[in-house]
Amino acid sequence: MPETPLDHRPDESREEGRGRLSLRMQPGEPVENRRQLLVKLCWMSVWMVYLAYPIGNLLHSGYSTGKTVVGWLAMAAFLAGYLLLVAYRSMRGTLWRGTYPLVALLVVVATATSFAYGPAWIVLFTYTSVVIGAVLPTKYAVRGVLATGVLTTAVALLTHTERAALPSLLLPAFLSGLAMTALQRLMSTMRELREARETVAHLAAAEERLRLARDLHDLLGHSLSLITLKSELAGRFMDQDRAEQARAQVADIEQVARQSLIDVREAVSGFRRPTLPVELAAARSALATVGVTLEVAPTAAEARPGLGPTEAGALAWALREAVTNIVRHAEGATLCTVGMDETWDGDGSRFAVLDIADNGRGAGKSGPGNGLSGLDERLGLVGGRLEHGPGASGRGFRLRALVPLAATASETAGERALSSDA
């Protein structure tokens, strides 16, 4: 699988993903264009099969021409209101001032047609209950669904609906509305969690920027002040023909400048060191743009005893590189799993293992690219190693990054106790 570095620009990658996969929508995400809206409406049209009952009633009940036309117009008005409410909710995600009048119109049409044309039209209450659960706020949606259930029961009894048919009419109207209310609440929670993850990632980046600013201020402020003073001394010594002292000051200036360069590089290196929680949040966002679901083991982002910041940074680089492969090269992938575990080598060394796998087509016969080679070198600097190959079932690509774990205080105490006992 050829490797390329992952450029962490969430906004650009998201836009790029939307351009390729505009028809794919993640649960809880609002519809962003007409094509996605068309897809959503097509999925909704599957549930229009229940309209076969009122349509059959109009076609086969022998109504007069006027009554038949009125029935068709009532059904068209009902569907137009239903689709308009759902489409607006999907596009904007908010209420608008026409929501409540349209909901009232759906209730009136469903009630009037049920009395005028018979029990076959009671199925319209199911759509009314669904739209109430979908577009109204939760505190009103539950009450509205309950009220719709009561109204459906009353209309069914008043229109002398057969008792054997009552459960098949009442239960869908009641349960579908409650299910839609729960689904809307779940989607709202997912949106809040997605926003929270993005906020955490931004806050982490902002904290690192503040740390870098403080480090550079302290490092460069001290070094530049020292260089200025020594430069002034060197100039004075040169004016006094004290060449040896001036040469010593110039040597000191060179040494301070070299040390300043080393300090700045270390500060910048620390600034660029990624962390697993931030990389997991970025990976979820990046993979979502290409329609890949990320499943993370609960222990993956937890602090692990013995895992130092340098080793944790190397694992975060491994996660970033693996996500790069999936986003750019994992054709057909729909799932990415991330897990964290520990293993022991034959010499007794303990390693933390980050395991990333996808279910795409795999790397084929292509060899490791620059990304994997660089990652192997990065892990080697901290005493770790890289393993990669096909997934467990022969599909996809699997990457395992191993870094050493330092002995914890409890382990050291245990070893000392064993030694003393021996």
Coordinates of C-alpha atoms in Angstrom, one line a residue:
M1 CA 0.0 0.0 0.0
P2 CA 1.8 3.2 -1.1
E3 CA 2.2 5.7 1.7
T4 CA 1.8 9.5 1.8
P5 CA 2.0 11.8 4.8
L6 CA -1.3 12.8 6.3
D7 CA -1.8 16.6 6.1
H8 CA -4.0 17.4 9.1
R9 CA -6.3 20.0 7.7
P10 CA -9.7 18.9 8.7
D11 CA -11.6 21.5 6.8
E12 CA -9.9 20.8 3.5
S13 CA -10.1 17.0 3.9
R14 CA -13.8 17.3 4.8
E15 CA -14.4 19.4 1.7
E16 CA -12.5 17.0 -0.5
G17 CA -14.5 14.1 0.9
R18 CA -17.7 15.8 0.3
G19 CA -16.8 16.3 -3.3
R20 CA -16.1 12.6 -3.8
L21 CA -18.9 11.2 -1.6
S22 CA -21.6 13.7 -1.5
L23 CA -24.3 11.0 -1.4
R24 CA -23.0 9.5 1.8
M25 CA -24.4 10.9 5.1
Q26 CA -23.3 10.1 8.6
P27 CA -26.1 9.6 11.2
G28 CA -26.9 12.9 12.8
E29 CA -25.4 15.1 10.1
P30 CA -27.6 17.6 8.3
V31 CA -28.3 17.3 4.6
E32 CA -26.0 19.7 2.9
N33 CA -27.0 19.7 -0.8
R34 CA -29.9 18.7 -3.1
R35 CA -28.4 15.4 -4.0
Q36 CA -28.3 14.3 -0.4
L37 CA -31.8 15.5 0.1
L38 CA -32.9 13.5 -3.0
V39 CA -31.3 10.4 -1.5
K40 CA -33.1 11.0 1.8
L41 CA -36.4 11.5 0.1
C42 CA -35.9 8.3 -1.9
W43 CA -35.3 6.3 1.3
M44 CA -38.4 7.9 2.7
S45 CA -40.4 6.9 -0.3
V46 CA -40.0 3.2 0.7
W47 CA -42.4 3.9 3.6
M48 CA -45.0 5.2 1.3
V49 CA -46.1 1.6 0.6
Y50 CA -48.7 2.1 3.4
L51 CA -50.5 4.6 1.1
A52 CA -51.7 1.6 -0.9
Y53 CA -54.7 1.4 1.4
P54 CA -56.1 4.9 0.8
I55 CA -55.1 4.7 -2.9
G56 CA -56.9 1.4 -3.3
N57 CA -59.9 2.9 -1.5
L58 CA -60.1 5.7 -4.1
L59 CA -59.6 3.3 -7.0
H60 CA -62.0 0.6 -6.1
S61 CA -64.7 2.0 -3.8
G62 CA -66.8 3.5 -6.6
Y63 CA -66.9 7.1 -5.3
S64 CA -68.4 9.9 -7.4
T65 CA -66.0 11.8 -9.6
G66 CA -66.1 14.9 -7.3
K67 CA -65.4 12.9 -4.2
T68 CA -62.6 11.0 -5.9
V69 CA -60.9 14.2 -7.0
V70 CA -61.2 15.7 -3.5
G71 CA -59.6 12.5 -2.1
W72 CA -56.7 12.7 -4.5
L73 CA -56.2 16.4 -3.7
A74 CA -56.3 15.7 0.0
M75 CA -53.7 13.0 -0.4
A76 CA -51.5 15.3 -2.4
A77 CA -51.8 18.1 0.1
F78 CA -51.0 15.6 2.9
L79 CA -47.9 14.3 1.1
A80 CA -46.7 17.8 0.2
G81 CA -46.9 18.9 3.8
Y82 CA -45.2 15.8 5.1
L83 CA -42.3 16.0 2.7
L84 CA -41.9 19.7 3.1
L85 CA -41.6 19.3 6.9
V86 CA -39.1 16.5 6.7
A87 CA -37.0 18.2 3.9
Y88 CA -36.8 21.5 5.8
R89 CA -35.9 19.7 9.0
S90 CA -33.2 17.8 7.2
M91 CA -31.7 20.8 5.5
R92 CA -31.9 23.3 8.3
G93 CA -32.2 21.2 11.4
T94 CA -34.3 23.9 13.1
L95 CA -38.0 24.8 13.4
W96 CA -39.6 27.4 11.2
R97 CA -42.8 29.4 11.7
G98 CA -44.7 27.2 9.3
T99 CA -44.0 23.9 11.2
Y100 CA -47.0 24.0 13.6
P101 CA -49.6 25.1 11.0
L102 CA -48.4 22.3 8.6
V103 CA -48.5 19.7 11.4
A104 CA -52.1 20.9 12.2
L105 CA -52.9 20.6 8.5
L106 CA -51.7 16.9 8.5
V107 CA -53.9 16.2 11.5
V108 CA -56.9 17.8 10.0
V109 CA -56.5 16.0 6.6
A110 CA -56.0 12.6 8.3
T111 CA -59.0 13.1 10.5
A112 CA -61.3 14.4 7.8
T113 CA -60.4 11.8 5.2
S114 CA -60.8 9.0 7.8
F115 CA -64.4 10.1 8.4
A116 CA -65.1 10.8 4.8
Y117 CA -63.6 7.8 3.1
G118 CA -63.4 5.2 5.8
P119 CA -60.9 3.3 8.0
A120 CA -58.4 2.8 5.1
W121 CA -57.3 6.4 5.5
I122 CA -56.4 5.9 9.2
V123 CA -52.9 5.0 8.1
L124 CA -52.3 8.7 7.5
F125 CA -52.1 9.0 11.3
T126 CA -48.9 6.9 11.2
Y127 CA -47.2 9.5 8.9
T128 CA -48.6 12.3 11.1
S129 CA -47.1 10.6 14.2
V130 CA -43.7 10.2 12.4
V131 CA -43.5 13.8 11.3
I132 CA -44.4 15.0 14.8
G133 CA -41.7 12.9 16.3
A134 CA -39.2 14.1 13.7
V135 CA -39.7 17.9 13.5
L136 CA -41.0 19.0 16.9
P137 CA -38.8 19.5 20.0
T138 CA -38.5 16.5 22.2
K139 CA -40.7 17.9 25.0
Y140 CA -43.5 18.6 22.5
A141 CA -42.9 15.6 20.3
V142 CA -43.6 13.0 23.0
R143 CA -46.9 14.8 24.0
G144 CA -47.8 15.2 20.3
V145 CA -47.2 11.5 19.6
L146 CA -49.3 10.5 22.6
A147 CA -52.1 12.9 21.5
T148 CA -52.0 11.4 18.0
G149 CA -52.3 7.9 19.4
V150 CA -55.4 8.9 21.4
L151 CA -56.9 10.7 18.4
T152 CA -56.2 7.7 16.2
T153 CA -58.0 5.4 18.6
A154 CA -61.0 7.7 18.8
V155 CA -61.2 8.0 15.0
A156 CA -60.9 4.3 14.6
L157 CA -63.7 3.7 17.0
L158 CA -66.0 6.3 15.6
T159 CA -65.5 5.1 12.0
H160 CA -66.5 1.6 13.2
T161 CA -63.1 0.0 12.3
E162 CA -63.0 -3.8 12.7
R163 CA -61.6 -4.6 16.1
A164 CA -59.3 -7.2 14.6
A165 CA -57.7 -4.4 12.5
L166 CA -57.3 -2.0 15.4
P167 CA -53.8 -3.2 16.6
S168 CA -52.4 -3.0 13.0
L169 CA -53.5 0.6 12.8
L170 CA -52.9 1.9 16.3
L171 CA -49.6 0.3 17.2
P172 CA -47.7 1.7 14.1
A173 CA -49.1 5.1 14.6
F174 CA -48.0 5.1 18.3
L175 CA -44.7 3.2 18.1
S176 CA -43.3 4.8 15.0
G177 CA -43.8 8.3 16.5
L178 CA -42.0 7.3 19.7
A179 CA -39.2 5.6 17.7
M180 CA -38.7 8.7 15.6
T181 CA -38.6 10.9 18.7
A182 CA -35.9 8.6 20.2
L183 CA -34.0 8.7 16.9
Q184 CA -34.1 12.4 16.8
R185 CA -32.8 12.6 20.3
L186 CA -30.0 10.1 19.5
M187 CA -29.0 12.1 16.4
S188 CA -28.9 15.3 18.5
T189 CA -26.7 13.6 21.0
M190 CA -24.4 12.3 18.2
R191 CA -24.1 15.9 16.8
E192 CA -23.2 17.2 20.3
L193 CA -20.6 14.5 20.8
R194 CA -19.1 15.2 17.3
E195 CA -18.9 18.9 18.2
A196 CA -17.4 18.1 21.5
R197 CA -14.7 16.0 19.9
E198 CA -13.8 18.7 17.5
T199 CA -13.7 21.2 20.4
V200 CA -11.4 19.0 22.4
A201 CA -9.1 18.7 19.4
H202 CA -9.1 22.5 18.9
L203 CA -8.5 23.1 22.6
A204 CA -5.6 20.6 22.6
A205 CA -4.0 22.4 19.6
A206 CA -4.5 25.8 21.2
E207 CA -2.9 24.6 24.4
E208 CA 0.1 23.4 22.5
R209 CA 0.4 26.7 20.7
L210 CA 0.3 28.5 24.0
R211 CA 3.0 26.2 25.4
L212 CA 5.2 26.9 22.3
A213 CA 4.7 30.6 22.7
R214 CA 5.8 30.5 26.3
D215 CA 8.8 28.3 25.5
L216 CA 10.0 30.5 22.6
H217 CA 9.5 33.6 24.7
D218 CA 11.6 32.3 27.5
L219 CA 14.2 30.7 25.3
L220 CA 14.7 33.5 22.8
G221 CA 14.3 36.2 25.3
H222 CA 17.1 34.9 27.4
S223 CA 19.4 33.9 24.5
L224 CA 18.9 37.1 22.4
S225 CA 19.5 39.3 25.5
L226 CA 22.7 37.4 26.2
I227 CA 23.8 37.7 22.5
T228 CA 23.1 41.4 22.6
L229 CA 25.2 42.0 25.7
K230 CA 28.1 39.9 24.4
S231 CA 28.0 41.7 21.1
E232 CA 28.3 45.0 22.9
L233 CA 31.2 43.7 24.9
A234 CA 32.9 42.4 21.8
G235 CA 32.5 45.8 20.1
R236 CA 34.0 47.6 23.1
F237 CA 37.0 45.2 23.3
M238 CA 37.6 45.7 19.6
D239 CA 37.6 49.5 20.0
Q240 CA 40.2 49.0 22.8
D241 CA 42.4 46.7 20.7
R242 CA 41.7 43.8 23.1
A243 CA 41.5 41.2 20.4
E244 CA 41.7 38.1 22.7
Q245 CA 38.8 39.3 24.9
A246 CA 36.8 40.2 21.8
R247 CA 37.5 36.8 20.2
A248 CA 36.3 35.1 23.5
Q249 CA 33.0 37.1 23.4
V250 CA 32.5 36.1 19.8
A251 CA 33.1 32.5 20.7
D252 CA 30.5 32.8 23.5
I253 CA 28.0 34.3 21.0
E254 CA 28.5 31.4 18.7
Q255 CA 28.0 28.9 21.5
V256 CA 24.8 30.7 22.7
A257 CA 23.4 30.8 19.2
R258 CA 24.0 27.1 18.7
Q259 CA 22.4 26.2 22.0
S260 CA 19.5 28.5 21.2
L261 CA 19.0 26.7 17.9
I262 CA 19.0 23.3 19.7
D263 CA 16.5 24.7 22.3
V264 CA 14.2 26.0 19.6
R265 CA 14.2 22.7 17.7
E266 CA 13.4 20.8 20.9
A267 CA 10.5 23.2 21.6
V268 CA 9.1 22.9 18.1
S269 CA 9.6 19.1 18.2
G270 CA 7.6 19.1 21.5
F271 CA 4.9 21.3 19.9
R272 CA 4.5 18.9 16.9
R273 CA 4.4 15.8 19.0
P274 CA 0.8 14.4 18.6
T275 CA -1.2 12.7 21.3
L276 CA -3.5 9.8 20.9
P277 CA -6.7 11.5 22.1
V278 CA -6.2 14.4 19.6
E279 CA -5.3 12.0 16.8
L280 CA -8.3 9.8 17.5
A281 CA -10.6 12.8 17.2
A282 CA -8.9 13.9 14.0
A283 CA -9.0 10.3 12.6
R284 CA -12.7 10.0 13.3
S285 CA -13.4 13.3 11.4
A286 CA -11.0 12.3 8.5
L287 CA -12.5 8.8 8.1
A288 CA -16.0 10.1 8.2
T289 CA -15.4 12.1 5.1
V290 CA -14.7 8.9 3.1
G291 CA -17.5 6.9 4.6
V292 CA -15.4 4.8 6.9
T293 CA -16.6 4.0 10.4
L294 CA -14.1 4.2 13.2
E295 CA -14.4 1.7 16.1
V296 CA -12.1 2.5 19.0
A297 CA -11.5 0.2 21.9
P298 CA -12.3 1.9 25.2
T299 CA -8.7 1.4 26.4
A300 CA -7.1 3.0 23.4
A301 CA -7.1 6.6 24.6
E302 CA -6.6 5.8 28.3
A303 CA -3.3 6.6 30.0
R304 CA -1.2 3.5 30.3
P305 CA 1.3 3.0 33.1
G306 CA 4.9 3.0 31.9
L307 CA 4.1 4.8 28.6
G308 CA 6.2 7.9 28.4
P309 CA 5.3 11.0 26.4
T310 CA 7.9 10.2 23.7
E311 CA 6.6 6.7 23.2
A312 CA 3.0 7.9 23.3
G313 CA 3.9 10.4 20.6
A314 CA 5.3 7.7 18.4
L315 CA 2.1 5.7 18.7
A316 CA 0.1 8.8 17.8
W317 CA 2.3 9.2 14.7
A318 CA 1.5 5.6 13.8
L319 CA -2.2 6.2 14.1
R320 CA -1.9 9.3 11.9
E321 CA 0.0 7.3 9.2
A322 CA -2.5 4.5 9.3
V323 CA -5.4 6.9 8.8
T324 CA -3.5 8.4 5.9
N325 CA -3.4 5.0 4.2
I326 CA -7.1 4.4 4.7
V327 CA -8.2 7.9 3.6
R328 CA -6.0 7.8 0.5
H329 CA -5.5 4.2 -0.5
A330 CA -7.9 1.8 1.2
E331 CA -10.4 1.1 -1.6
G332 CA -13.7 -0.3 -0.5
A333 CA -13.0 0.2 3.2
T334 CA -16.0 0.8 5.4
L335 CA -14.6 0.0 8.8
C336 CA -11.5 0.9 10.7
T337 CA -10.7 -0.6 14.2
V338 CA -8.3 0.8 16.7
G339 CA -7.2 -1.2 19.7
M340 CA -4.5 -1.0 22.4
D341 CA -2.9 -3.9 24.2
E342 CA 0.3 -5.0 25.8
T343 CA 2.7 -7.8 24.9
W344 CA 5.9 -9.3 26.2
D345 CA 9.0 -10.1 24.2
G346 CA 11.1 -13.2 24.7
D347 CA 13.7 -11.2 26.8
G348 CA 11.0 -10.1 29.2
S349 CA 10.5 -6.6 27.8
R350 CA 7.0 -5.2 28.0
F351 CA 5.5 -3.4 25.0
A352 CA 2.4 -1.3 24.3
V353 CA 0.8 -2.3 21.0
L354 CA -1.4 -0.1 18.9
D355 CA -3.4 -2.1 16.4
I356 CA -5.1 -0.4 13.5
A357 CA -6.9 -2.5 10.8
D358 CA -9.3 -1.8 8.0
N359 CA -11.6 -4.0 5.8
G360 CA -10.5 -2.6 2.4
R361 CA -8.9 -4.5 -0.4
G362 CA -5.5 -4.5 1.1
A363 CA -2.1 -3.4 -0.1
G364 CA -1.8 -6.1 -2.9
K365 CA 1.7 -6.6 -4.2
S366 CA 2.9 -3.1 -3.5
G367 CA 5.8 -2.7 -1.1
P368 CA 6.0 -0.3 1.8
G369 CA 6.2 3.4 0.9
N370 CA 8.0 6.3 2.4
G371 CA 5.3 6.7 5.0
L372 CA 5.8 3.3 6.5
S373 CA 9.6 3.5 6.2
G374 CA 9.6 6.8 8.1
L375 CA 7.3 5.4 10.7
D376 CA 9.5 2.4 11.2
E377 CA 12.5 4.8 11.8
R378 CA 10.5 6.9 14.2
L379 CA 9.5 3.8 16.2
G380 CA 13.1 2.6 16.1
L381 CA 14.3 5.8 17.8
V382 CA 12.2 5.0 20.9
G383 CA 13.1 1.3 20.9
G384 CA 9.9 0.1 19.2
R385 CA 9.1 -1.6 15.9
L386 CA 6.5 -1.7 13.2
E387 CA 4.5 -4.7 11.9
H388 CA 2.2 -4.6 9.0
G389 CA 0.4 -6.9 6.6
P390 CA -3.0 -8.2 5.6
G391 CA -5.8 -8.2 8.1
A392 CA -6.8 -11.2 10.2
S393 CA -9.3 -12.5 7.6
G394 CA -6.9 -11.9 4.6
R395 CA -8.7 -8.6 3.7
G396 CA -7.7 -5.1 4.4
F397 CA -4.5 -3.8 5.9
R398 CA -3.3 -4.2 9.4
L399 CA -0.6 -2.1 11.2
R400 CA 0.8 -2.8 14.6
A401 CA 3.1 -0.3 16.3
L402 CA 5.0 -1.5 19.4
V403 CA 6.8 0.8 21.8
P404 CA 8.5 -0.3 25.1
L405 CA 6.8 0.4 28.5
A406 CA 8.9 1.4 31.4
A407 CA 8.7 -0.6 34.6
T408 CA 6.1 0.9 37.1
A409 CA 6.8 1.4 40.8
S410 CA 4.6 -1.6 41.7
E411 CA 6.5 -3.9 39.3
T412 CA 9.9 -2.7 40.6
A413 CA 8.8 -3.3 44.2
G414 CA 7.6 -6.8 43.2
E415 CA 11.0 -7.6 41.6
R416 CA 12.8 -6.4 44.7
A417 CA 10.6 -8.6 46.9
L418 CA 11.3 -11.6 44.8
S419 CA 15.0 -10.9 44.9
S420 CA 14.9 -10.6 48.7
D421 CA 13.0 -13.8 49.0
A422 CA 15.4 -15.6 46.8

